[in-house]
Coordinates of C-alpha atoms and ligand atoms in Angstrom, one line a residue:
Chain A
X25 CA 40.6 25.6 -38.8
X26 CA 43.5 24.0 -40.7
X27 CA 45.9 25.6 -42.4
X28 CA 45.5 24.3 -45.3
X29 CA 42.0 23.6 -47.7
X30 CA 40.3 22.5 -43.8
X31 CA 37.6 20.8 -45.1
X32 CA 37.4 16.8 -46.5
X33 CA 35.6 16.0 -49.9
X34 CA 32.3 15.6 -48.5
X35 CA 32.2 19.4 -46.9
X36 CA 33.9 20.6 -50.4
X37 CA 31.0 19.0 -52.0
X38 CA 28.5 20.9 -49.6
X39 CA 30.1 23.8 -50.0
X40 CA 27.3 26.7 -50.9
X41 CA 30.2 27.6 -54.1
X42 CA 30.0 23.7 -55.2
X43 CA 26.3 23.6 -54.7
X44 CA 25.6 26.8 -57.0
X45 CA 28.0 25.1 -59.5
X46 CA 26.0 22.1 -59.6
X47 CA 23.0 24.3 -60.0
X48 CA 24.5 26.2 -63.1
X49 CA 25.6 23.2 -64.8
X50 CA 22.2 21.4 -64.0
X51 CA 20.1 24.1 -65.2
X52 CA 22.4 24.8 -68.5
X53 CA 21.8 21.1 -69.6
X54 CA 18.5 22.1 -69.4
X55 CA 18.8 24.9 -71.4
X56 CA 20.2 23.2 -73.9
X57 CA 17.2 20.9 -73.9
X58 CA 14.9 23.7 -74.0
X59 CA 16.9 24.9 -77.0
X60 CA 15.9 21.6 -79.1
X61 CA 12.8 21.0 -77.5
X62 CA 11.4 24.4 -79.1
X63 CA 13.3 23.8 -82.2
X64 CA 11.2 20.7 -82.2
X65 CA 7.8 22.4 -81.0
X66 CA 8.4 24.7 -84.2
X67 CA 8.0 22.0 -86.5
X68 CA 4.4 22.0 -86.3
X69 CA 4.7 24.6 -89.0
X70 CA 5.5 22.3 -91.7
X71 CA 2.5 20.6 -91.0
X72 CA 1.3 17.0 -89.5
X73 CA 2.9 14.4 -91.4
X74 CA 6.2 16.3 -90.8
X75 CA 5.7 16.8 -87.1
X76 CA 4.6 13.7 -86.3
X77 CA 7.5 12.2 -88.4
X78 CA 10.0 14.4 -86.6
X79 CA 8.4 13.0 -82.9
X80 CA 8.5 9.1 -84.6
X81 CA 11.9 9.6 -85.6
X82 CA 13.5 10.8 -82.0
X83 CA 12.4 7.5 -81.0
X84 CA 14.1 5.6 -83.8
X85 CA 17.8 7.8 -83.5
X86 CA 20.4 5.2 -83.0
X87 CA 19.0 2.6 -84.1
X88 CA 19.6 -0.5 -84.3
X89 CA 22.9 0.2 -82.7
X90 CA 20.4 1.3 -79.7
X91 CA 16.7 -0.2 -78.9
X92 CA 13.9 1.6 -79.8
X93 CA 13.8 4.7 -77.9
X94 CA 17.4 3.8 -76.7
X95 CA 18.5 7.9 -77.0
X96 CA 15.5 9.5 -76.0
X97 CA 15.6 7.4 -72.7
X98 CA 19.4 8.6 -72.6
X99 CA 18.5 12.4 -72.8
X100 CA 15.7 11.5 -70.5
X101 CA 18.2 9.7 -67.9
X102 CA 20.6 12.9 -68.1
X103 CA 17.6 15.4 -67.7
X104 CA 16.5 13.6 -64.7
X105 CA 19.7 13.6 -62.9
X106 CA 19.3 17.7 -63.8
X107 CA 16.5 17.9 -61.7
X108 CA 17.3 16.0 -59.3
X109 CA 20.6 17.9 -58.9
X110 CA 19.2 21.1 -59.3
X111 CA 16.7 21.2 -56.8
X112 CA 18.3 19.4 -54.2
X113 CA 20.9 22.0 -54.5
X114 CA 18.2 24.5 -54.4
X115 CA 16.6 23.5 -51.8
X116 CA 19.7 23.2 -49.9
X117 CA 21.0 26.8 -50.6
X118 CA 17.2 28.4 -49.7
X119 CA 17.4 26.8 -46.5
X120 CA 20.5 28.1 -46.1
X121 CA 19.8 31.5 -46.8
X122 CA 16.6 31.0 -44.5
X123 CA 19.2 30.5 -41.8
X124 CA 21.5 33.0 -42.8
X125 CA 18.6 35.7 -42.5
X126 CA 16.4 34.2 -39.6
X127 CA 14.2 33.1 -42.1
X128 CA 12.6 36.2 -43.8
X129 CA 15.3 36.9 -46.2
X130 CA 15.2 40.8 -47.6
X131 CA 12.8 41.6 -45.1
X132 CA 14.5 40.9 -41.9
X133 CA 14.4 45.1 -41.2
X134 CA 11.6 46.4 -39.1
X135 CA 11.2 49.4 -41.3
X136 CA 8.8 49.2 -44.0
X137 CA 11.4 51.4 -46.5
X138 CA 13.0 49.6 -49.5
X139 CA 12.0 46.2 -49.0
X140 CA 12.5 45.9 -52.4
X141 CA 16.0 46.6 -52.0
X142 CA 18.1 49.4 -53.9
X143 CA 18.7 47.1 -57.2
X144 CA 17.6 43.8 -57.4
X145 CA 15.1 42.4 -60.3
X146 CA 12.2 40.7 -60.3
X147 CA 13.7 38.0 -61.7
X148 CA 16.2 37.5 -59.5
X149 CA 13.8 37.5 -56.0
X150 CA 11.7 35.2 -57.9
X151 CA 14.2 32.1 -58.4
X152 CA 12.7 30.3 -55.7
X153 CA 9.2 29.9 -55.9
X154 CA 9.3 30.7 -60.1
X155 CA 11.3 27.3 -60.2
X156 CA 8.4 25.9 -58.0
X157 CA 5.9 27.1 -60.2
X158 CA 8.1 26.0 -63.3
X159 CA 9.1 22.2 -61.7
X160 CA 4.5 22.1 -61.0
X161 CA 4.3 22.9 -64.6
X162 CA 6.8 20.3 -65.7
X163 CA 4.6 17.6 -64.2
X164 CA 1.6 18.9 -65.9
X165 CA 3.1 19.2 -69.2
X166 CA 4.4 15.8 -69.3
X167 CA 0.8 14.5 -68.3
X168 CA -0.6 16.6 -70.6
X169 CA 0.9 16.8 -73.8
X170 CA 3.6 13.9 -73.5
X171 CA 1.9 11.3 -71.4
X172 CA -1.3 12.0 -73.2
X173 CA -2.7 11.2 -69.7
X174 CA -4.5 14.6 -69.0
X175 CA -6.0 15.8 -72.7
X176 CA -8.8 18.4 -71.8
X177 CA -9.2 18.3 -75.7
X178 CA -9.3 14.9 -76.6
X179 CA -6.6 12.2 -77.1
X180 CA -5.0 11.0 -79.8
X181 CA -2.2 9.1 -81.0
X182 CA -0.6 11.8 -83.0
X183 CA 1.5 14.2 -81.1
X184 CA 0.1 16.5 -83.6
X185 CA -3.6 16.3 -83.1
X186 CA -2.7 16.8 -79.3
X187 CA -1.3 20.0 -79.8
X188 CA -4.1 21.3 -81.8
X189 CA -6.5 20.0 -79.6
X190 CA -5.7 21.2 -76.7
X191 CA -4.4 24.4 -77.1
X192 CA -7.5 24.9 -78.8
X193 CA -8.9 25.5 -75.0
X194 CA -8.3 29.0 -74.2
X195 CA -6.9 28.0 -70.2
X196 CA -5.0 25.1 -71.4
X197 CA -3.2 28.0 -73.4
X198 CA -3.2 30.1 -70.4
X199 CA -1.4 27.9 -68.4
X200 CA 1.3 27.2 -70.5
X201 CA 1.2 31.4 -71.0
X202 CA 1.7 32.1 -67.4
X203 CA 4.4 29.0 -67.3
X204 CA 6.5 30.3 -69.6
X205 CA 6.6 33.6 -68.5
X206 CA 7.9 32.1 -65.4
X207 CA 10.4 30.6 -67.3
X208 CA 11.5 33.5 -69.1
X209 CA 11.8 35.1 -65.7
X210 CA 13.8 32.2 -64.0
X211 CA 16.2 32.2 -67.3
X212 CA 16.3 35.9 -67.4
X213 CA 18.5 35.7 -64.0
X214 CA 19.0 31.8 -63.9
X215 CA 21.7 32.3 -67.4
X216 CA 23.6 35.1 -66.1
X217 CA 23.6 33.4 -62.5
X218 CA 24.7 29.9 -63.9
X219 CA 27.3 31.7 -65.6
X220 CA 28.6 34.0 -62.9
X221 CA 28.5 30.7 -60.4
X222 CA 31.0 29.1 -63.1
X223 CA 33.6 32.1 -62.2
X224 CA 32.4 33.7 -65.9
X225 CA 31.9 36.7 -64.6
X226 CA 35.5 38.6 -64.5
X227 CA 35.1 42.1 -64.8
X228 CA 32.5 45.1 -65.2
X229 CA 32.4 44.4 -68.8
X230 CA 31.7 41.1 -68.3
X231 CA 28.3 41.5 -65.9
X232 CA 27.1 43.4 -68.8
X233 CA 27.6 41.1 -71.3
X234 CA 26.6 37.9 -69.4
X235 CA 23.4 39.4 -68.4
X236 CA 22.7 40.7 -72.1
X237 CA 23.1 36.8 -72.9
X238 CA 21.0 35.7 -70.5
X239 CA 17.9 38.3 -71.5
X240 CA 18.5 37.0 -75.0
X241 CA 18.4 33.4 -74.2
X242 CA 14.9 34.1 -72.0
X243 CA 13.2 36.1 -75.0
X244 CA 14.2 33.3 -77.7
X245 CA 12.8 30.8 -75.9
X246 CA 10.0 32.3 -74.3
X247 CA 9.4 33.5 -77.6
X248 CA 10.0 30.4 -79.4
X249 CA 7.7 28.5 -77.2
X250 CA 4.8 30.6 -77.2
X251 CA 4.6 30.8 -81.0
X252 CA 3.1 27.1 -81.5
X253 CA 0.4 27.4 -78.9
X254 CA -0.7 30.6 -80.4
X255 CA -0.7 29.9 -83.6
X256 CA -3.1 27.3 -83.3
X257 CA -5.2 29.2 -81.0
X258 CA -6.1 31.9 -83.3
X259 CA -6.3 29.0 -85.8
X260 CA -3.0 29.7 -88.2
X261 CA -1.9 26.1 -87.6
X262 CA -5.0 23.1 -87.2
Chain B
X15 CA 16.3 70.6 -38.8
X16 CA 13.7 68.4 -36.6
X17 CA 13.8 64.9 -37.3
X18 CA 11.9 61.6 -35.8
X19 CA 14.4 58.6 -35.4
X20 CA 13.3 55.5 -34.8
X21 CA 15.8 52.9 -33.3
X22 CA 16.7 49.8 -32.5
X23 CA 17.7 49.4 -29.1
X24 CA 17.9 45.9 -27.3
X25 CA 19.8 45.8 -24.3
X26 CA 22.3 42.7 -24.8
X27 CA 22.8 40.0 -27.1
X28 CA 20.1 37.7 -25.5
X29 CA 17.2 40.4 -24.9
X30 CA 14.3 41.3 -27.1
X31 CA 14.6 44.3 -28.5
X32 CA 12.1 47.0 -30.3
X33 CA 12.0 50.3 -32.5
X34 CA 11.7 53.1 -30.4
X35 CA 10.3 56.8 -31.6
X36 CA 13.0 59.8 -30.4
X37 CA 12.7 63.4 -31.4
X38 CA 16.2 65.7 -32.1
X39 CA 15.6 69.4 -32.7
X40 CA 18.5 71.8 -34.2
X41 CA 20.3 69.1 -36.4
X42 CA 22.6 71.4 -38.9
X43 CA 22.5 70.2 -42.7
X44 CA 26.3 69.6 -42.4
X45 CA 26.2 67.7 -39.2
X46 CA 26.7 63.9 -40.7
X47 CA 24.2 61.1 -39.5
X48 CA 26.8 60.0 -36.4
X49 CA 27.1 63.4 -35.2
X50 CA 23.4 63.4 -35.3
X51 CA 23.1 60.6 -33.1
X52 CA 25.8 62.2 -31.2
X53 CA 23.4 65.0 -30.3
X54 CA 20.7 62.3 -29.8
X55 CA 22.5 60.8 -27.1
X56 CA 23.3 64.5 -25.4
X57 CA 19.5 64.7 -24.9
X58 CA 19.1 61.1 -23.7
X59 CA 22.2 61.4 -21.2
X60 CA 21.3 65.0 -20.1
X61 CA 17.8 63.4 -19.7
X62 CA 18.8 60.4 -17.7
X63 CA 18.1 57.9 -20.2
X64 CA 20.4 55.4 -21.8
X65 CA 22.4 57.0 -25.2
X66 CA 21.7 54.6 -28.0
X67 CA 25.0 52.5 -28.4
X68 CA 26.5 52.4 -31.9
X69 CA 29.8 51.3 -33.4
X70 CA 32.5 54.3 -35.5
X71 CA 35.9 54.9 -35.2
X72 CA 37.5 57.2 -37.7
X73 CA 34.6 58.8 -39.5
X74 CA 36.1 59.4 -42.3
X75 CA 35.2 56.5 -44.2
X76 CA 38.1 53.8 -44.0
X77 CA 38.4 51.8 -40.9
X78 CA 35.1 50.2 -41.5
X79 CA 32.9 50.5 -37.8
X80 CA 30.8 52.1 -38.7
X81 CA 27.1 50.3 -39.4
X82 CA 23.9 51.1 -39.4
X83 CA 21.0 50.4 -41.5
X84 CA 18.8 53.6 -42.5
X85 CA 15.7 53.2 -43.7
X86 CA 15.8 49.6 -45.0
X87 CA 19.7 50.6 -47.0
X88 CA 22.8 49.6 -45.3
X89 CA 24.8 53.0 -45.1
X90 CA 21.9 54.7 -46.2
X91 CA 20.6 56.3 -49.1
X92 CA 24.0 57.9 -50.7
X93 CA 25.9 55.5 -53.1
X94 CA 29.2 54.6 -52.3
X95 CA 28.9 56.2 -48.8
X96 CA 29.6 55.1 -45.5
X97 CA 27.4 56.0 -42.6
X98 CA 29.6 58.1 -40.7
X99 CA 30.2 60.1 -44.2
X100 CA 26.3 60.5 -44.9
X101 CA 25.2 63.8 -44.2
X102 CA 22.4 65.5 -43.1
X103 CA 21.5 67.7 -45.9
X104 CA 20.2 64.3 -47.7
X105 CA 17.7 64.4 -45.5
X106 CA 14.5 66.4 -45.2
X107 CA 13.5 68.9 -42.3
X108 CA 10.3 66.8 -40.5
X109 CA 11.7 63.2 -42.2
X110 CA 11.2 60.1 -39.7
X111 CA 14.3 58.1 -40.1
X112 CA 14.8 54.2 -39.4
X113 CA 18.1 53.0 -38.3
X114 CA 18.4 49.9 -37.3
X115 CA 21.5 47.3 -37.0
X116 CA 23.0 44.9 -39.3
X117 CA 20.6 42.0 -39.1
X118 CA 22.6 38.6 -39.6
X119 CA 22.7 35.2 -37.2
X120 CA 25.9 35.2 -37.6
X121 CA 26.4 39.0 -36.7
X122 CA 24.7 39.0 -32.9
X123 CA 23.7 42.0 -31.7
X124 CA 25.5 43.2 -29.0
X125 CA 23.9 46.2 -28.1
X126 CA 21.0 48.5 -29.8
X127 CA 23.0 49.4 -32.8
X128 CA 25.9 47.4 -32.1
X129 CA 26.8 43.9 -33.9
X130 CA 29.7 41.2 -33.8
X131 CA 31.8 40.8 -36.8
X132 CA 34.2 38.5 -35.8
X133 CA 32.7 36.1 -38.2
X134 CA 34.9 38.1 -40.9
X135 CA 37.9 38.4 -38.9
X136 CA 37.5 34.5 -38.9
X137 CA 37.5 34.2 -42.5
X138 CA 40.6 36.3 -42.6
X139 CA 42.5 34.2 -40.6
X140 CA 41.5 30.7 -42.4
X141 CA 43.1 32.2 -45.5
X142 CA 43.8 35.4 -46.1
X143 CA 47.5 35.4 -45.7
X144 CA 50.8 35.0 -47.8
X145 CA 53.3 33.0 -47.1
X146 CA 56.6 35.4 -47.4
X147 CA 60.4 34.9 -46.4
X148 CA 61.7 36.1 -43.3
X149 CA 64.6 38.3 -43.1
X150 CA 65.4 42.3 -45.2
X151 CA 62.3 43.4 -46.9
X152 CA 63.1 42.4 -50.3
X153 CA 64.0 44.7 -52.9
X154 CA 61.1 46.9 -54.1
X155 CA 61.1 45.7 -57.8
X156 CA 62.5 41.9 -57.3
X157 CA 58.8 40.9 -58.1
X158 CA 57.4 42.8 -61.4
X159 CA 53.4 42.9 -61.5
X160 CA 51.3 43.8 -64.4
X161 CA 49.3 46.9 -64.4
X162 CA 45.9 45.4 -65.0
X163 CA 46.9 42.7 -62.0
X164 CA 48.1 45.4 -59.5
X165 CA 44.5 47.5 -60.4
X166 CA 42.3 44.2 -60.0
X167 CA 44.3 43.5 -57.2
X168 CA 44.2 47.5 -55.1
X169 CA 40.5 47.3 -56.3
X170 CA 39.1 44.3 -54.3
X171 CA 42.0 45.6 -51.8
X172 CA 39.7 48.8 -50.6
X173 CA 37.3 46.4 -48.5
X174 CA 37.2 48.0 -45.4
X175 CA 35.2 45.2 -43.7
X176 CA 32.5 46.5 -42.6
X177 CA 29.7 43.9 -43.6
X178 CA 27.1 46.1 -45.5
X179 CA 27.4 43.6 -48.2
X180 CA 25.8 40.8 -45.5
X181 CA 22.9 43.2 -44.4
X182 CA 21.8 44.0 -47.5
X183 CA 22.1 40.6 -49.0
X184 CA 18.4 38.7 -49.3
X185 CA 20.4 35.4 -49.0
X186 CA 22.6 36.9 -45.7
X187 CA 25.9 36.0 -48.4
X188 CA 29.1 37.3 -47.3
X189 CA 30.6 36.4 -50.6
X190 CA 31.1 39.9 -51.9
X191 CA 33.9 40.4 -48.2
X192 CA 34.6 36.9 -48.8
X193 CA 35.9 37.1 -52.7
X194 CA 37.3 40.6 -51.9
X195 CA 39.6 39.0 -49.1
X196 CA 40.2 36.0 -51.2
X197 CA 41.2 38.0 -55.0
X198 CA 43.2 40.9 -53.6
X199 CA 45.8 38.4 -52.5
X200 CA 45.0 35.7 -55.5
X201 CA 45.7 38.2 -58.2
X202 CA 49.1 39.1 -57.5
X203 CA 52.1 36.8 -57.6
X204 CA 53.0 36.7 -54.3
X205 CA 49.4 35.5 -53.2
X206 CA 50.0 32.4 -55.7
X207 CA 51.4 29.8 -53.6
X208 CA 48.3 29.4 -51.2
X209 CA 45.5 30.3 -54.0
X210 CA 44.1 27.2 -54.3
X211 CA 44.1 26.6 -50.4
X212 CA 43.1 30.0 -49.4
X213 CA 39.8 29.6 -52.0
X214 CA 38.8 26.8 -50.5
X215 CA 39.4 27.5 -46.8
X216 CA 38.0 31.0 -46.9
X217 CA 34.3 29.5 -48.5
X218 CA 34.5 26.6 -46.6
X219 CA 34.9 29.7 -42.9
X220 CA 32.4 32.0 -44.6
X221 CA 29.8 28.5 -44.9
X222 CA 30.8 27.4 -41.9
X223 CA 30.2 31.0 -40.2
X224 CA 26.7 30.0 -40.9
X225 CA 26.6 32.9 -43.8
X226 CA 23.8 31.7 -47.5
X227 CA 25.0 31.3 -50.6
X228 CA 25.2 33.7 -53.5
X229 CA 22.1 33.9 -55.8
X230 CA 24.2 37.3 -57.9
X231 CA 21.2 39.3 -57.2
X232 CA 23.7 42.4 -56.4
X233 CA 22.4 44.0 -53.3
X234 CA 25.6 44.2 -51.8
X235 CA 27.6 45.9 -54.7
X236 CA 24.5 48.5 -54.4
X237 CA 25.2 49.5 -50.6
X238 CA 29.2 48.7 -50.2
X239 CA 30.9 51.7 -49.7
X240 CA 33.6 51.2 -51.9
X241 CA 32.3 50.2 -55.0
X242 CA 33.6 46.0 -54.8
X243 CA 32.6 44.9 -57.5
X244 CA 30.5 41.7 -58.3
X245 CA 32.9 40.0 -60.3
X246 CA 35.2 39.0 -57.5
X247 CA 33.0 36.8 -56.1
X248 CA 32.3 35.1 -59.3
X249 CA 36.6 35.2 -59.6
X250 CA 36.5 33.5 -56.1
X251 CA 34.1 30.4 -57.9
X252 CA 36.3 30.0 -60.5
X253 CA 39.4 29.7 -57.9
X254 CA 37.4 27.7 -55.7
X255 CA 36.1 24.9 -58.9
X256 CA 39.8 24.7 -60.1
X257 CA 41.1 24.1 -56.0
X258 CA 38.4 21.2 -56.1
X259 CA 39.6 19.8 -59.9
X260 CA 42.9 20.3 -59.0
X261 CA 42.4 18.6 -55.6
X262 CA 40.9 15.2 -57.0
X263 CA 43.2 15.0 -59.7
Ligands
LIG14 C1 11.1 22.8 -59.1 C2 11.9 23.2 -60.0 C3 13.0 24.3 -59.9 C4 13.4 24.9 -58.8 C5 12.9 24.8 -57.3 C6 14.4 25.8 -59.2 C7 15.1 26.7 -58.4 C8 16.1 27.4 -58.8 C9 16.8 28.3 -58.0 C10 16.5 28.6 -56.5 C11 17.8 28.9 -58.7 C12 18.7 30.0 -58.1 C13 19.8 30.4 -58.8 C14 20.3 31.7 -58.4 O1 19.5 32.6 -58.0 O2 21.5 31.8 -58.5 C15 17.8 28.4 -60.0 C16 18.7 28.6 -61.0 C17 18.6 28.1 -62.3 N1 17.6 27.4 -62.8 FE1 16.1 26.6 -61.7 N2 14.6 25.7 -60.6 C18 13.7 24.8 -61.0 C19 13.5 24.4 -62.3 C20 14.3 24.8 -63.4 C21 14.1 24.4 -64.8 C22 12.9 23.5 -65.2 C23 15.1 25.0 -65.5 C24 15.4 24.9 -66.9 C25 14.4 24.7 -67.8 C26 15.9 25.7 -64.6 C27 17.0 26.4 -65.0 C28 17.9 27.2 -64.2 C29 19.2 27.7 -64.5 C30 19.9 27.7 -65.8 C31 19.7 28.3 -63.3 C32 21.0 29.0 -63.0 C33 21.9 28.2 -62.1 C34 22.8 29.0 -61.1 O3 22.3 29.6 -60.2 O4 24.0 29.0 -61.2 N3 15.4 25.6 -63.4 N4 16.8 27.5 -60.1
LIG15 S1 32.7 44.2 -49.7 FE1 32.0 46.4 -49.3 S2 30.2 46.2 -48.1 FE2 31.2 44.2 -47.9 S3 32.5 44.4 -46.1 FE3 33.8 45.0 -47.8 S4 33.6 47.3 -47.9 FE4 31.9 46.5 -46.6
LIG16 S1 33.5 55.2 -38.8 FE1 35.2 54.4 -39.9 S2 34.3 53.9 -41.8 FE2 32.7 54.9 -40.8

């Protein structure tokens, strides 16, 4: 080892400290996302013409300093290089810890005892395969209510009139139910983690509040996206 | 009391090894979980058999040896307790106990209860150092330090090394030592001068040591014997990302 930092730029960047960073900074871009995309969802609310006005009008911001879509494709570039980032890094780190605990991770001990550990939550133990789950759903979604490409209820042309079709089919809701859930979960630790990872955390005091924050940002926006699909199931909104 | 231990004993580093079922008969409430064994191994010896090989030194708490996993809880089931200050009263007359040894690639086992924790004493030495002036001791106030850094400081300080933080850890982290070493130092002014190199040296030992990353799940805050607490590891990112802004800049 050298004295001094004993590593070059590519190790630094490997690091498993560099890698979580990447991870936090990733996942809060896409937080902030999340934050407008339900801000958007909510919308549906104020009815059709405004919803499907507020969906024609991302397209048109910019312009015609930008193309037609020019800053959607931007946001869409940026959250792309998100996920990429962030599970490449989480891949990375899992297989790491695989390593690091000859691949069975809390259950390494013979004993059957406290496999569950002394403290840990569920959402923390479930980062791994909830942001599985989560990056499944993504694909799904954007076939489904972006791509118009999967529409169990019908197509249509209006962003609108996809909603209220197809969560108008009890499992289509379901599915985004049980998603979202997962994603409350994976935000539940995934906020207070990001933070923590960003050397946030500096006292006591601090754990508390960080992970207060991060419960709150899971229920808004778990909460905030569950209200659109329900509403139209029990018919408020069609 | 009568109590059923099962153990982990494996001959060397490179054999397989299994749990095996021993029964100890007259164990006092206020023997402590060591001194249990210690009676364990009377029987085996006085029996002919091979007494079960486990690490302690001071048992009283501070030099660290000391290591066993019981019943799935590094240190066992008392809070801010080292094995060798557990006690037996804790314990039920009739219980079956599990004690097994730290389980980390990059802590072998050495024998039954026994594992190798020069990985730590690794990342010590890549950067857990000051750099100080040869010559008189200097003079005891010639450096002031503020209250609040001198507690943050003693408080990581307590470590005692003994790697309860890597058993328990899902991921196999040892970034609750690792930021423990790393801030004791970094938080006072005469661990300044290498803070930046000592961050970055230290993660880049502890990764190389073949240790995972931290997921601040908090398993090892919940078995260390001393009460570290989480935030220094999250104080040893935060040194780490400003050593790698400062470093490209
Ligand atoms: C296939 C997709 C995904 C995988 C495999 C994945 C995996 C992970 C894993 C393993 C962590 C661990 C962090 C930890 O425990 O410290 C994490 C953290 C996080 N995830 Fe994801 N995730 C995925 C998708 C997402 C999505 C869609 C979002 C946002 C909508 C998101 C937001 C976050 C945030 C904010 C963190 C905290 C970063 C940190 O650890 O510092 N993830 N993710
Ligand atoms: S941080 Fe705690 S559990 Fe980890 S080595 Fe130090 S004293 Fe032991
Ligand atoms: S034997 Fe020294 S701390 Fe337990």
């Amino acid at each position: 080892m050298g004295i001094s930092d004993g590593a070059g730029l590519r190790s630094k960047l490997r690091f498993s400290v560099t890698l979580h960073a990447a991870m936090a900074v990733s996942g809060l871009i896409m937080v902030l996302f999340l934050l407008a995309h339900m801000y958007g969802n909510l919308k549906i609310f104020e009815g059709q013409q405004a919803f499907d006005g507020y969906s024609a009008y991302l397209r048109e911001i910019g312009e015609p300093l930008l193309p037609r879509e020019g800053a959607l494709w931007i946001v869409r570039v940026v959250l792309l290089f998100s996920v990429v980032i962030h599970i490449y890094a989480a891949f990375t780190l899992w297989l790491r810890s695989r390593t690091a605990t000859a691949g069975k991770g809390g259950w390494r001990y013979e004993t059957r005892k406290n496999r569950r550990g002394v403290q840990r939550s569920y959402a923390s133990f479930t980062m791994r395969w909830g942001g599985v789950l989560i990056g499944l759903f993504v694909i799904y979604h954007i076939l489904n209510l972006s791509a118009d490409y999967i529409a169990p209820g019908g197509p249509s042309p209006s962003p609108y009139q996809r909603m209220v079709n197809d969560f108008s089919i009890w499992w289509v809701v379901l599915s985004y139910l049980i998603a979202l859930v997962a994603l409350g979960f994976h935000l539940r630790h995934g906020v207070w983690s990001a933070f923590a990872s960003l050397g946030a955390n500096s006292s006591v005091t601090r754990r508390r509040v960080l992970n207060q924050a991060a419960s709150l940002a899971a229920v808004v926006i778990l909460v905030g996206f569950l209200v659109p699909p329900l509403a139209i199931f029990v018919g408020w909104v069609r | 009391m009568n109590i059923t231990l099962r153990i982990w004993r494996q001959h060397d580093r490179d054999a397989a090894g299994k749990m095996v079922r021993y029964s100890v008969d007259g164990i006092s409430p206020d023997m402590s979980f060591l001194e249990m064994l210690d009676v364990l191994n009377e029987q085996l010896t006085a029996a002919g058999g091979e007494p079960v090989a486990f690490d302690n030194d001071c048992r009283e708490g501070i030099c660290g040896m000391c290591s066993l996993v019981i019943n799935g809880i590094a240190h066992g089931p008392e809070m801010l307790t080292a094995t060798c200050q557990l006690y037996m009263r804790h314990f039920h007359d009739g219980d079956t106990i599990d004690v097994e040894p730290w389980r980390s690639p990059a802590f072998p086992i050495l024998r039954d209860l026994i594992v190798d924790r020069s990985a730590f004493d690794r990342i010590i030495q890549s950067g857990g150092y000051i750099s100080a002036p040869t010559g008189a001791a200097p003079d005891a106030a010639a450096t002031l330090v503020p209250k609040e850094d001198a507690d943050k400081s003693f408080d990581a300080a307590t470590c005692i090394g003994c790697g309860a933080c890597v058993a328990a850890c899902p991921n196999g982290s040892a970034m609750l030592f690792t930021g423990a070493k790393a801030i004791h130092l970094g938080a006072l002014p005469q661990g300044q001068i290498e803070r930046n190199s000592r961050a970055l040296a230290m993660v880049n030992q502890h990764d190389a040591e073949g240790f995972g990353g931290c997921t601040q799940i908090g398993e090892c805050t919940a078995v260390c014997p001393v009460g570290i607490p989480l935030d220094v590891i999250s104080r040893l990112n935060g040194d780490v990302l400003s050593a790698l802004r400062k470093a490209k800049s």
